[in-house]
Short mmCIF file of C-alpha atoms and ligand atoms in Angstrom, two decimals:
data_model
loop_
_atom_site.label_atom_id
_atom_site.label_comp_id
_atom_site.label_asym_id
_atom_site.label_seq_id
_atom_site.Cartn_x
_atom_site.Cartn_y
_atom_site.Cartn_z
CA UNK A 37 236.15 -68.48 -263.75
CA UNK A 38 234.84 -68.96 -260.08
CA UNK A 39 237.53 -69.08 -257.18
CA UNK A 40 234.79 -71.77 -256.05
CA UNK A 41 234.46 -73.64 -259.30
CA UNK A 42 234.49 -77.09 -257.65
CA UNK A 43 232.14 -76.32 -254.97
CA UNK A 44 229.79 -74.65 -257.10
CA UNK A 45 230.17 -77.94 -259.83
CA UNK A 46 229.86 -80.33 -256.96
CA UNK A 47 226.19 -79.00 -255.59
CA UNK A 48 225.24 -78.59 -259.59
CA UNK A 49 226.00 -82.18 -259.78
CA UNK A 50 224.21 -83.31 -256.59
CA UNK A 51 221.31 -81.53 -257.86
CA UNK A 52 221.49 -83.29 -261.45
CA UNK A 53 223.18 -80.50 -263.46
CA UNK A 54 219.69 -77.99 -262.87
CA UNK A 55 219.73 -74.76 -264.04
CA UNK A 56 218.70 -73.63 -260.36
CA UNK A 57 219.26 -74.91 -257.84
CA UNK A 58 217.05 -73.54 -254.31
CA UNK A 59 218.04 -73.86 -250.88
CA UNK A 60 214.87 -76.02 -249.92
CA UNK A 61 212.10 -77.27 -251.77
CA UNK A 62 209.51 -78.92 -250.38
CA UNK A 63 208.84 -82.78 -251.68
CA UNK A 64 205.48 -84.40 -252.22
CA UNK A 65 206.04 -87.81 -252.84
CA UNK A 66 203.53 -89.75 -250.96
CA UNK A 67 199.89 -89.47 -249.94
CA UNK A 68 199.67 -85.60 -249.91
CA UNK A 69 196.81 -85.58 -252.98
CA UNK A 70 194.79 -88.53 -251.93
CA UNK A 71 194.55 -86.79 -247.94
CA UNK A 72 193.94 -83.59 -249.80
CA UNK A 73 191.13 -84.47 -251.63
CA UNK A 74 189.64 -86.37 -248.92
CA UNK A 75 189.80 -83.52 -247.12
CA UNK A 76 187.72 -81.75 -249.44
CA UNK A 77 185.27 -84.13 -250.06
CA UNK A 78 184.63 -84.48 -246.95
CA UNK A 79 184.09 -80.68 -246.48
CA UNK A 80 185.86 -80.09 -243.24
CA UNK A 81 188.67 -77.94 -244.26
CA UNK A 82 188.91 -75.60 -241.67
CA UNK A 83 189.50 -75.97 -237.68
CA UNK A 84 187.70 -78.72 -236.99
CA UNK A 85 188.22 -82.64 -238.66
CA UNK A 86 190.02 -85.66 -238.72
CA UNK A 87 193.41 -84.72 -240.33
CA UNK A 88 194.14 -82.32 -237.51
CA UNK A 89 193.70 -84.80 -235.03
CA UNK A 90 195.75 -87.47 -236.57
CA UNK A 91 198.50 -84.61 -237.20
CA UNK A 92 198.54 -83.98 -233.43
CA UNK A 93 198.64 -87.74 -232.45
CA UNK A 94 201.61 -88.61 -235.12
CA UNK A 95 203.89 -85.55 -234.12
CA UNK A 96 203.30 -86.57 -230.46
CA UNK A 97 203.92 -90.11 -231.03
CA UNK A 98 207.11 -89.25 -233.20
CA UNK A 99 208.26 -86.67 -231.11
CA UNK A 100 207.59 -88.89 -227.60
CA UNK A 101 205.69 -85.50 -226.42
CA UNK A 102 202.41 -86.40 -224.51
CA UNK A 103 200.45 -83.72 -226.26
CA UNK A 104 200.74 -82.20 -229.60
CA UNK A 105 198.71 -79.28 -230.19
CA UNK A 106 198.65 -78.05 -233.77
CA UNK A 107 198.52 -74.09 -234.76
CA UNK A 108 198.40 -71.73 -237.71
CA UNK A 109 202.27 -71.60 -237.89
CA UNK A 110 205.35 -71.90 -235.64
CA UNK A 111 205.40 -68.14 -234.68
CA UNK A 112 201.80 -68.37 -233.20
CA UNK A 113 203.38 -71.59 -231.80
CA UNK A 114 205.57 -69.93 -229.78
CA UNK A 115 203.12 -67.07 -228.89
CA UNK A 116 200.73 -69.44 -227.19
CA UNK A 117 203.68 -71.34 -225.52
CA UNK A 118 205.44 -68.38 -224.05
CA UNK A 119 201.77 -67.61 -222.73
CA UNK A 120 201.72 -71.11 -221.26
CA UNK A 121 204.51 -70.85 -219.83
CA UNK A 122 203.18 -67.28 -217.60
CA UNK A 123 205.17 -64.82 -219.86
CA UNK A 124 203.73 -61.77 -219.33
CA UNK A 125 204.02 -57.92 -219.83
CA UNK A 126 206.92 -56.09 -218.88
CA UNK A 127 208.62 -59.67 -218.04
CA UNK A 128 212.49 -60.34 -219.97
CA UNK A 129 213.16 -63.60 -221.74
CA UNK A 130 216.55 -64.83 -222.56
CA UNK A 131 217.48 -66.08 -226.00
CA UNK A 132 219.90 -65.96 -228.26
CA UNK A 133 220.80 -63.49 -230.81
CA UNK A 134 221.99 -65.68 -233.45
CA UNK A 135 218.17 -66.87 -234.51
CA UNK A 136 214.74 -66.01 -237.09
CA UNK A 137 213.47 -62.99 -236.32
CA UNK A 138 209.98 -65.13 -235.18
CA UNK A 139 211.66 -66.47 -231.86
CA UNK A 140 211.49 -62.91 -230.92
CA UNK A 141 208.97 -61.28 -232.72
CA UNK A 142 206.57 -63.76 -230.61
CA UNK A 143 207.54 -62.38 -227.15
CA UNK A 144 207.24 -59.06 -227.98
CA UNK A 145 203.63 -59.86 -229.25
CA UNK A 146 203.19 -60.66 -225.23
CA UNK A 147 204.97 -56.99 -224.35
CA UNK A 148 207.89 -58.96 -223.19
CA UNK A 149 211.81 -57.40 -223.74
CA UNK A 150 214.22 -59.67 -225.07
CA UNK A 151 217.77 -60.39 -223.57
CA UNK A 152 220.35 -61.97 -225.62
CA UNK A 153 223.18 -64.10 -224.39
CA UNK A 154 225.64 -65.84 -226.98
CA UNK A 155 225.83 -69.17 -228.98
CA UNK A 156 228.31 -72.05 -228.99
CA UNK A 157 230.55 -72.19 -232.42
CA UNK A 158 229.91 -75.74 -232.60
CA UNK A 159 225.97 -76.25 -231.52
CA UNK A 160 224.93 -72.11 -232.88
CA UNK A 161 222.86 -73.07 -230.18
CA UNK A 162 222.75 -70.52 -226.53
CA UNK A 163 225.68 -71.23 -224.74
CA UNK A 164 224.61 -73.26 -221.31
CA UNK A 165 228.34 -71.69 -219.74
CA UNK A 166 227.19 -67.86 -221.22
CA UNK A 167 223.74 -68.35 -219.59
CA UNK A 168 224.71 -69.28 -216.53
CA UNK A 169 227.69 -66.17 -215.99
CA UNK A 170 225.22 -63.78 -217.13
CA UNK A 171 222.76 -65.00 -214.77
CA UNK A 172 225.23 -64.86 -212.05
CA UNK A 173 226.40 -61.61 -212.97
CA UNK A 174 222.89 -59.43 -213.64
CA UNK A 175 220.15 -61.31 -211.48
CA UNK A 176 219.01 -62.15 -208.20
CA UNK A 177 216.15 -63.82 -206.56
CA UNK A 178 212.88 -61.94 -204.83
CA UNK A 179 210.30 -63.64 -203.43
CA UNK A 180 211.97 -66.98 -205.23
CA UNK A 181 211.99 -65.39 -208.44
CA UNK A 182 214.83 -64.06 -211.25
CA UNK A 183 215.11 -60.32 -211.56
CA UNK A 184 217.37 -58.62 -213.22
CA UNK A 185 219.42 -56.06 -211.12
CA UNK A 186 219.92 -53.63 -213.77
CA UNK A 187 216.28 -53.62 -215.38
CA UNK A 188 214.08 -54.85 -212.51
CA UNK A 189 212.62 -56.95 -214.55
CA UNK A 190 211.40 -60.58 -214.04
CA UNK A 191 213.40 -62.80 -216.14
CA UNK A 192 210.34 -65.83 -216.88
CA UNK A 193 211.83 -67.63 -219.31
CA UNK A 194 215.07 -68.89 -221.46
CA UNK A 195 213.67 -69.90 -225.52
CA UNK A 196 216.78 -71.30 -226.47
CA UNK A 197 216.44 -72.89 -230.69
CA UNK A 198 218.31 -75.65 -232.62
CA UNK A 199 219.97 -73.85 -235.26
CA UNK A 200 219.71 -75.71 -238.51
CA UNK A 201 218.59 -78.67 -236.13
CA UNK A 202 221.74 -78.98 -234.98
CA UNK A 203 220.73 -79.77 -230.78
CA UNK A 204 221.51 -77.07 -228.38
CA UNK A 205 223.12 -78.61 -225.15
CA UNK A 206 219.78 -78.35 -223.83
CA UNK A 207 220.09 -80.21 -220.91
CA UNK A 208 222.84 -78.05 -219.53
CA UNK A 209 220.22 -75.25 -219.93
CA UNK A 210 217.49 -77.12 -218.39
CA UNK A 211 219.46 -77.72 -215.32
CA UNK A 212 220.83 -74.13 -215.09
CA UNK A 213 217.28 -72.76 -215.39
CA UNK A 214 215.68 -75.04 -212.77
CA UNK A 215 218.29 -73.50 -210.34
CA UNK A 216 217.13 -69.99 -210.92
CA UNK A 217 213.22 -70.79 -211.01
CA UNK A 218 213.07 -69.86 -215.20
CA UNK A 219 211.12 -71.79 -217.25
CA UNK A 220 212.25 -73.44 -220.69
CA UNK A 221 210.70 -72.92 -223.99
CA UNK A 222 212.17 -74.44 -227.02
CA UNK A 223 212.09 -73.15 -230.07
CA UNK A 224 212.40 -76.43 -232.00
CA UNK A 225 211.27 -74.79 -235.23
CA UNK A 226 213.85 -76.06 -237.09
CA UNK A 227 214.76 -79.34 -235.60
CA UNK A 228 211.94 -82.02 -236.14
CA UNK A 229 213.90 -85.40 -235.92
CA UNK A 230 217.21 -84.28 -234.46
CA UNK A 231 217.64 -86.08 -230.93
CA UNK A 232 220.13 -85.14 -227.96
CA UNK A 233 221.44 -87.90 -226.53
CA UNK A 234 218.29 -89.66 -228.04
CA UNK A 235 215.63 -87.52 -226.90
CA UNK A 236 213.76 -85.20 -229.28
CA UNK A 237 214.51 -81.65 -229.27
CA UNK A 238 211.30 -80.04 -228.01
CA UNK A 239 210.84 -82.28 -225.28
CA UNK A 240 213.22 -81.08 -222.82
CA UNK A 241 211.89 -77.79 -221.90
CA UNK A 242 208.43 -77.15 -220.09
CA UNK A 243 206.99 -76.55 -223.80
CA UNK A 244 208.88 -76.84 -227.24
CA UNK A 245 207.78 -75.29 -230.64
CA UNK A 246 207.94 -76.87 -234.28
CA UNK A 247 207.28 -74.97 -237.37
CA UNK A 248 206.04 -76.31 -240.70
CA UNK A 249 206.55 -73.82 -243.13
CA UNK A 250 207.61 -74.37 -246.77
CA UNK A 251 211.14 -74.34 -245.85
CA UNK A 252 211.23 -76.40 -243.23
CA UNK A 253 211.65 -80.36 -242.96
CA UNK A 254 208.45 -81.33 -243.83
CA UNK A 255 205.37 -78.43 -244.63
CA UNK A 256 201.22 -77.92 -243.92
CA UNK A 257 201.94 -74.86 -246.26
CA UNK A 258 202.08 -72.87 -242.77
CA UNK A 259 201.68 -74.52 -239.65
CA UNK A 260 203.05 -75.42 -236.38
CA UNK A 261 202.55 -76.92 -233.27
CA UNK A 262 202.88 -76.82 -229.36
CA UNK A 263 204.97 -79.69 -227.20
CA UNK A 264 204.43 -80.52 -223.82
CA UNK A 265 204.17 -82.96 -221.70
CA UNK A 266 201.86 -80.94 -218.84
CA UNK A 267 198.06 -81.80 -219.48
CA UNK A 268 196.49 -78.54 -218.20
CA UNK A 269 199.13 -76.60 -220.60
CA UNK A 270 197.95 -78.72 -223.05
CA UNK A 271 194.30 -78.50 -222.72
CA UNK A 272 194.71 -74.49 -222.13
CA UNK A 273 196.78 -74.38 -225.04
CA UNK A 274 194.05 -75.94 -227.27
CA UNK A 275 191.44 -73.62 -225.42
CA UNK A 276 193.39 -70.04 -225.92
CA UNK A 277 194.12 -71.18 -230.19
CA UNK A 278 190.68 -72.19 -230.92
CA UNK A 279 189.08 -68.64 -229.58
CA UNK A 280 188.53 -69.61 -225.82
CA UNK A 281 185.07 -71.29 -227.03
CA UNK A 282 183.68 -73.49 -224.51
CA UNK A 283 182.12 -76.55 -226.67
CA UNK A 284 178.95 -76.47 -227.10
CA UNK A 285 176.32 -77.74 -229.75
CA UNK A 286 174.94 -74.54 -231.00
CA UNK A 287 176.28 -71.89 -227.72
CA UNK A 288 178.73 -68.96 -228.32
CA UNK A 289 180.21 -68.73 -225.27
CA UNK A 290 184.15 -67.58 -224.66
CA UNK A 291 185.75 -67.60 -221.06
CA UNK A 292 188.91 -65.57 -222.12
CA UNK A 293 190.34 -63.76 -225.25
CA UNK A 294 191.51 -66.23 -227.31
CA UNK A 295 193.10 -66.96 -230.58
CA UNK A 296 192.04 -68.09 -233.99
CA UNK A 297 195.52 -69.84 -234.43
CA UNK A 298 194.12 -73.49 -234.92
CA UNK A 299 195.98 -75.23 -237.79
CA UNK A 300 193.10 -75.74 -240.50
CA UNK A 301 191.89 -79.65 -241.73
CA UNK A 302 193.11 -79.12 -244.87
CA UNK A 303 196.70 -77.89 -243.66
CA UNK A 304 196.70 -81.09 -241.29
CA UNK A 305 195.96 -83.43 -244.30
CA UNK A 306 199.22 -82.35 -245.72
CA UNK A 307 200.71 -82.67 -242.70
CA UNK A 308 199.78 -86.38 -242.23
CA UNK A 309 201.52 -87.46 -246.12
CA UNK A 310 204.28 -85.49 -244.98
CA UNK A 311 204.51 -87.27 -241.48
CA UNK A 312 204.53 -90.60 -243.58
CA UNK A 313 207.49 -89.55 -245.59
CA UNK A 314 209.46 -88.02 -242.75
CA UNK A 315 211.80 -91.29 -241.81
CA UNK A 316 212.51 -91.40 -245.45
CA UNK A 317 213.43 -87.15 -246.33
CA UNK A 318 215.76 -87.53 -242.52
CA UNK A 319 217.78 -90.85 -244.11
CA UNK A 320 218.53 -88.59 -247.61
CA UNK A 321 219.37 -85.42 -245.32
CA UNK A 322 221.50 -87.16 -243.25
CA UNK A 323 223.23 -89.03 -246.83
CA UNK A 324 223.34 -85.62 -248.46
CA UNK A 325 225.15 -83.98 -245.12
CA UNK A 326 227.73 -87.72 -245.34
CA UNK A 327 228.16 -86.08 -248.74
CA UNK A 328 229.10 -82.46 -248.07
CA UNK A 329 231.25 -83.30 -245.40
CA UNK A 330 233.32 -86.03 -247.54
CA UNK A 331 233.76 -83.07 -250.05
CA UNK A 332 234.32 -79.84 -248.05
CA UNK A 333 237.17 -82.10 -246.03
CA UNK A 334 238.86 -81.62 -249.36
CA UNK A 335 238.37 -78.10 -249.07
CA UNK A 336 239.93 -74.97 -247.03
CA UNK A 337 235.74 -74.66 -246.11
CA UNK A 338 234.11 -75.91 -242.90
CA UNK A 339 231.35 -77.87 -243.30
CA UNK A 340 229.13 -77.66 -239.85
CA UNK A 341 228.24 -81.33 -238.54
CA UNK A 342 226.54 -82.98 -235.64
CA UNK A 343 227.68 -81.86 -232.61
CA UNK A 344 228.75 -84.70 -230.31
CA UNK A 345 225.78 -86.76 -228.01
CA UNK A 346 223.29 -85.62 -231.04
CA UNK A 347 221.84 -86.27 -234.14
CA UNK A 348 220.75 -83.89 -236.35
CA UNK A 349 217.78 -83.53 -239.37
CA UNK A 350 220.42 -81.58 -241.26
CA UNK A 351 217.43 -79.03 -242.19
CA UNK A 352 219.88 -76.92 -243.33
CA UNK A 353 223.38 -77.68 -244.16
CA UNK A 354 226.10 -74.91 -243.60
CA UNK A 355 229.43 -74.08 -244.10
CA UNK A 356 231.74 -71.54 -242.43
CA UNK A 357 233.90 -69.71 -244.47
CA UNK A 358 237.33 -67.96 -243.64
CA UNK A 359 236.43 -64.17 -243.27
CA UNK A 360 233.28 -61.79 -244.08
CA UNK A 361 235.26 -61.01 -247.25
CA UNK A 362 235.49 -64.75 -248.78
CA UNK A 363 231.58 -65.41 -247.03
CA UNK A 364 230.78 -62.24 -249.63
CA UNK A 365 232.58 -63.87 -252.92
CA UNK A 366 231.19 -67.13 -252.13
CA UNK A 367 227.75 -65.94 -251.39
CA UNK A 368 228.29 -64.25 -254.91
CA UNK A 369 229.68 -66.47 -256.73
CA UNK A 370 227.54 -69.41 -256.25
CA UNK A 371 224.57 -67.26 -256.91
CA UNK A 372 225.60 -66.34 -260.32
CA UNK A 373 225.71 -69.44 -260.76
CA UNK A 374 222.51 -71.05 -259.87
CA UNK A 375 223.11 -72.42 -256.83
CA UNK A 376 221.26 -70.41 -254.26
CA UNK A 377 222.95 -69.88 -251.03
CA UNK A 378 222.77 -67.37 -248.09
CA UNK A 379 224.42 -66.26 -245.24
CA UNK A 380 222.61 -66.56 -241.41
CA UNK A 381 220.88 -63.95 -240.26
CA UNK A 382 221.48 -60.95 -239.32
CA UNK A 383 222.01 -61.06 -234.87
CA UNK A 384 218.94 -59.49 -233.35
CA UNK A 385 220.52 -57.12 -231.43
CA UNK A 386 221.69 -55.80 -235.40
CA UNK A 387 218.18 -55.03 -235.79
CA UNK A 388 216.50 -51.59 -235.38
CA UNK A 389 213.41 -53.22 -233.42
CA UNK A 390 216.05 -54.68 -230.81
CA UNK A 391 218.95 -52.65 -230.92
CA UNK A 392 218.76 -51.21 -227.54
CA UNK A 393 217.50 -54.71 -225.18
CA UNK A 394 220.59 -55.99 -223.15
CA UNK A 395 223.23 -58.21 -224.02
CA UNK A 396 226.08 -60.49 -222.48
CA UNK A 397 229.40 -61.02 -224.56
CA UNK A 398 228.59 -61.93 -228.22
CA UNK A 399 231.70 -62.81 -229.28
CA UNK A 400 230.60 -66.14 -230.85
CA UNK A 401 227.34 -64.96 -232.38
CA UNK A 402 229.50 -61.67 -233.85
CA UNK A 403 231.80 -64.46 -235.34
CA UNK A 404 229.50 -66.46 -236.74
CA UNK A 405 227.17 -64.01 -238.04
CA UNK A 406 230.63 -63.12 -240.45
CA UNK A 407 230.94 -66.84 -241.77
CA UNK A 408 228.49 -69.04 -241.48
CA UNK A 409 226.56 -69.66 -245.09
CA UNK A 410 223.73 -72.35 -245.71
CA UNK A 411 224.02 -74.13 -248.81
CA UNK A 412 221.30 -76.27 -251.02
CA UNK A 413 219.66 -78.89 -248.53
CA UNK A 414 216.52 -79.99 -250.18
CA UNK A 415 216.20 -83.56 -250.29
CA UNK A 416 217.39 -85.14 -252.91
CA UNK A 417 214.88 -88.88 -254.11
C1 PLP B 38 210.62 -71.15 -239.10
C2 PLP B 38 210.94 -70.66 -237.75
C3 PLP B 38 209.95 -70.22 -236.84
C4 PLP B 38 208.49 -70.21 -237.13
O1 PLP B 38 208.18 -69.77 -238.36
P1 PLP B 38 206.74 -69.81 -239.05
O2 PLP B 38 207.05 -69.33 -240.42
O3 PLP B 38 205.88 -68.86 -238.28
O4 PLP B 38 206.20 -71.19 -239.03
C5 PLP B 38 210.35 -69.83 -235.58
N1 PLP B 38 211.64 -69.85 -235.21
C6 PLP B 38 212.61 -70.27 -236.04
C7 PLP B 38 214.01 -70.31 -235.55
C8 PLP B 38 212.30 -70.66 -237.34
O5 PLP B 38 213.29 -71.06 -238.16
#
């Protein structure tokens, strides 16, 4: 018998007793067919159309970003935004090591070098007090901007993300950025409706980043989209993903190289049933979370919960457990028995594509990366 018996018996009977249980499945409950097959009969199923639009206007309006601009997925997402915000070759951007390989798989697309400073245990979210020592400690300004003493390179921007959606203390990073001319990018993949201190994540930085993938809160099938609240980002944004085409009735004419990274019609019709049933899948997230932590308080387990002045989505619930050894037995155990869980990833700078780029202390992320295990989160109707 499992060491973890009760845990493993207490998700089984959350989930009604399944066989299986995944980490997060999707949930179609509302108007997805109906907008789908509108979408088709109307034939506009790729860049152009109605769904798109609406997408854009009900993630703004949800969000309280002035512009919404919707893309192939949330790693093109952050492409474009990193763009927006002047990243360019040979520049360094700050994140944090404890994160999906896509926050920095996107500024290398750009020829930019990562940096990674560490998390907080309670937020997994960059540390605003890590930041700001390792910018006092490595950079200084020329001509008004960050360089980094040791690399000479331009420091141009700090993508800090929402683990799990649990908020960052992003306006701690905010302010320390302003004071060293950086610009913020949020990588809000993760976090569509978690709030600090009542604000949307995504909103605080000069652009933000949501991702709709399968896994995530709600899903186009792939999609994501660009946040901002600066109009000519905006409009360039929309420009550079829909292949720099100036519009024009029958004219081919591009002013730049762009990208085909618009979110297709069809993907957007999705997106507007799932935007319906959002308020509804955040109440049973947030009833399901009420539930693990009741339980795991009962437990020798940590269960990971709102840090304070937020709210969370509870995308992903997670636990930490004691050591790497009892992570590995549960991560085991509950497998075997249907109940799918994993550990976080694996810290960038553990990867062979980023195992040389500069780091501050890690002590956090390295202690995490040991514990911390996600646990079924899909919602539960
Ligand atoms: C999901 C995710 C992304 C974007 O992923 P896509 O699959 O490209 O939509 C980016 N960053 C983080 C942290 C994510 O979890």
């Amino acid at each position: 018998m499992s060491q973890f018996k009760d845990e493993i018996n207490f998700i089984k009977n959350l989930y009604g007793n399944k066989d299986n249980i995944l980490l997060h499945e999707p949930c179609f409950i509302g108007n997805e067919k109906r907008y789908l097959n509108e979408c088709i009969d109307s034939t506009f199923v790729s860049s152009v159309g109605k769904f798109v639009d609406q997408f854009e206007i009900e993630v703004a309006k949800f969000t309280g970003a002035r512009y919404a601009i919707a893309t192939v997925n949330g790693t093109a997402a952050l492409h474009i935004a990193l763009l927006m915000a002047d990243v360019k070759r040979g520049d360094e951007v700050i994140t944090q090591p404890l994160t999906f390989i896509a926050t920095v798989n996107a500024l290398s697309y750009i020829g930019a070098h990562p940096v990674f400073v560490d998390v907080d245990k309670d937020t997994l979210g960059l540390s605003p007090e890590k930041l700001e020592w390792f910018l006092k400690q490595n950079t200084e300004f020329i001509n008004g901007e960050c360089f980094n003493k040791i690399s000479k390179r331009r420091i141009k921007a700090v993508v800090p993300m929402h683990t799990f959606g649990l908020p960052a203390r992003i306006d701690e990073i905010v302010a320390i950025c302003d004071k060293y001319n950086i610009t913020v990018v949020e990588d809000a993949a993760e976090s569509l409706g978690s709030y600090y201190k009542e604000r949307h994540t995504g909103t605080f930085g000069q652009l933000g980043t949501l991702s709709f993938n399968g896994n995530k809160t709600i899903t186009t099938g792939g999609g994501g989209m660009i946040l901002t609240n600066d109009e000519a980002l905006a409009k360039k944004a929309k420009h550079i993903t829909t292949t720099a085409k100036i519009p024009h009735k029958w004219d081919f004419e591009h002013d730049m190289i762009g990208y085909n990274y618009r979110l297709p019609n069809i993907n957007s019709a999705l997106g507007c049933a799932q935007m319906e049933s959002l308020p509804l899948f955040l109440s049973q997230k947030r009833l399901l979370a009420e539930k693990y932590e009741q339980f795991f308080a009962t437990k020798s387990i940590n269960f990971i919960v709102e840090p304070k002045n937020t709210k969370a989505n509870y995308w992903l619930n997670a636990v930490i457990l004691e050591n790497l050894e009892e992570r590995n037995a549960f991560l085991e155990e509950t497998n075997k028995f249907g109940v799918a869980t994993r550990p976080i990833w694996k810290l960038m700078n553990h990867s062979s594509m980023y195992k040389n780029a500069q780091t501050g202390d890690l002590e956090n992320s390295e202690w995490l990366e040991d514990r911390v295990v996600n646990i079924p989160s899909s919602v539960i109707i």
